[in-house]
């Protein structure tokens, strides 16, 4: 039974990611930054849309409903991709890899030793944050009394209808961020992956900061330094392991600025 539950989560993740890759390919991005941010936006929107539909039909606790709608979205994405000429799916990734090969990592570390060490240190911090997400259950006050509490109620009742509660924020907050957390809990049957919503938000906000710096004509090293400094802001790093929605909101602001400047 445990293996079936785990397979359902990874199957759902594949469905969402595959749909996002197909839809992002339609824009024919050349930049890997644009490509990755677009995949992230489509993935978030996919889960949000299906969650909203599930709430309308009192099916928030139905993995089957989520899977069926994810399959439908993947099918529509594949048809659109086929109809619009089957543009290459991974060309921005391939271009980025070829650029890295042309200027080897060894040479970059040799020419920028301090920045390279800084990047390794930040990577280790976020690797540790990933481990904390898996090992440590959500335990801060806001999550326990509001964000995770409302998800538990939704799963028990199958919808987003309001309820009488002493803590009105449970029914006042926008539901977007918690739908993403609900999705992981629904398929994994525990809150072990709940914190990854904020962790991924942190990672893609770092990518957005790098992209904004590049659009403002900063060099790659300057852009890398900017996003690494941003990554170590205490509010960013600490929120990356939580189930609170604040970092998610700021991530979409950064991505919006990136595409606005673009």
mmCIF file of N, CA, C and O in Angstrom, residues 5 9 60-63 155 183-192:
data_model
loop_
_atom_site.group_PDB
_atom_site.id
_atom_site.type_symbol
_atom_site.label_atom_id
_atom_site.label_comp_id
_atom_site.label_asym_id
_atom_site.label_seq_id
_atom_site.Cartn_x
_atom_site.Cartn_y
_atom_site.Cartn_z
ATOM 1 N N UNK A 5 0.929 4.403 -2.778
ATOM 2 C CA UNK A 5 0.767 5.818 -2.427
ATOM 3 C C UNK A 5 1.935 6.637 -2.966
ATOM 4 O O UNK A 5 1.755 7.709 -3.552
ATOM 5 N N UNK A 9 2.085 9.774 -5.999
ATOM 6 C CA UNK A 9 2.672 11.110 -5.908
ATOM 7 C C UNK A 9 3.624 11.371 -7.070
ATOM 8 O O UNK A 9 3.545 12.420 -7.726
ATOM 9 N N UNK A 60 -11.874 17.340 -2.824
ATOM 10 C CA UNK A 60 -10.514 17.692 -2.417
ATOM 11 C C UNK A 60 -9.751 16.511 -1.830
ATOM 12 O O UNK A 60 -8.523 16.529 -1.774
ATOM 13 N N UNK A 61 -10.467 15.494 -1.390
ATOM 14 C CA UNK A 61 -9.820 14.321 -0.807
ATOM 15 C C UNK A 61 -9.713 13.158 -1.792
ATOM 16 O O UNK A 61 -9.405 12.038 -1.407
ATOM 17 N N UNK A 62 -9.942 13.437 -3.087
ATOM 18 C CA UNK A 62 -9.941 12.381 -4.101
ATOM 19 C C UNK A 62 -8.679 12.452 -4.964
ATOM 20 O O UNK A 62 -8.552 13.332 -5.823
ATOM 21 N N UNK A 63 -7.787 11.515 -4.749
ATOM 22 C CA UNK A 63 -6.596 11.462 -5.606
ATOM 23 C C UNK A 63 -6.969 11.102 -7.036
ATOM 24 O O UNK A 63 -6.324 11.564 -7.990
ATOM 25 N N UNK A 155 -9.379 18.679 3.676
ATOM 26 C CA UNK A 155 -9.279 17.251 3.370
ATOM 27 C C UNK A 155 -10.387 16.454 4.053
ATOM 28 O O UNK A 155 -10.878 15.460 3.506
ATOM 29 N N UNK A 183 -1.961 19.399 -2.090
ATOM 30 C CA UNK A 183 -1.673 18.448 -3.169
ATOM 31 C C UNK A 183 -0.629 17.425 -2.728
ATOM 32 O O UNK A 183 -0.790 16.221 -2.954
ATOM 33 N N UNK A 184 0.428 17.883 -2.072
ATOM 34 C CA UNK A 184 1.481 16.954 -1.632
ATOM 35 C C UNK A 184 0.980 16.053 -0.509
ATOM 36 O O UNK A 184 1.300 14.855 -0.470
ATOM 37 N N UNK A 185 0.181 16.594 0.394
ATOM 38 C CA UNK A 185 -0.343 15.796 1.501
ATOM 39 C C UNK A 185 -1.347 14.765 0.984
ATOM 40 O O UNK A 185 -1.377 13.614 1.440
ATOM 41 N N UNK A 186 -2.166 15.164 0.031
ATOM 42 C CA UNK A 186 -3.164 14.263 -0.532
ATOM 43 C C UNK A 186 -2.517 13.019 -1.135
ATOM 44 O O UNK A 186 -2.978 11.895 -0.909
ATOM 45 N N UNK A 187 -1.439 13.220 -1.892
ATOM 46 C CA UNK A 187 -0.827 12.088 -2.583
ATOM 47 C C UNK A 187 0.153 11.313 -1.707
ATOM 48 O O UNK A 187 0.332 10.110 -1.892
ATOM 49 N N UNK A 188 0.811 11.970 -0.762
ATOM 50 C CA UNK A 188 1.801 11.286 0.084
ATOM 51 C C UNK A 188 1.185 10.757 1.369
ATOM 52 O O UNK A 188 1.754 9.915 2.046
ATOM 53 N N UNK A 189 0.008 11.292 1.715
ATOM 54 C CA UNK A 189 -0.719 10.899 2.921
ATOM 55 C C UNK A 189 -0.029 11.308 4.222
ATOM 56 O O UNK A 189 -0.404 10.874 5.296
ATOM 57 N N UNK A 190 1.012 12.112 4.137
ATOM 58 C CA UNK A 190 1.641 12.710 5.310
ATOM 59 C C UNK A 190 2.059 14.126 4.918
ATOM 60 O O UNK A 190 1.982 14.509 3.742
ATOM 61 N N UNK A 191 2.552 14.896 5.909
ATOM 62 C CA UNK A 191 3.015 16.258 5.617
ATOM 63 C C UNK A 191 4.520 16.313 5.377
ATOM 64 O O UNK A 191 5.133 17.372 5.473
ATOM 65 N N UNK A 192 5.141 15.165 5.036
ATOM 66 C CA UNK A 192 6.599 15.107 4.886
ATOM 67 C C UNK A 192 7.107 16.029 3.781
ATOM 68 O O UNK A 192 8.223 16.550 3.865
#
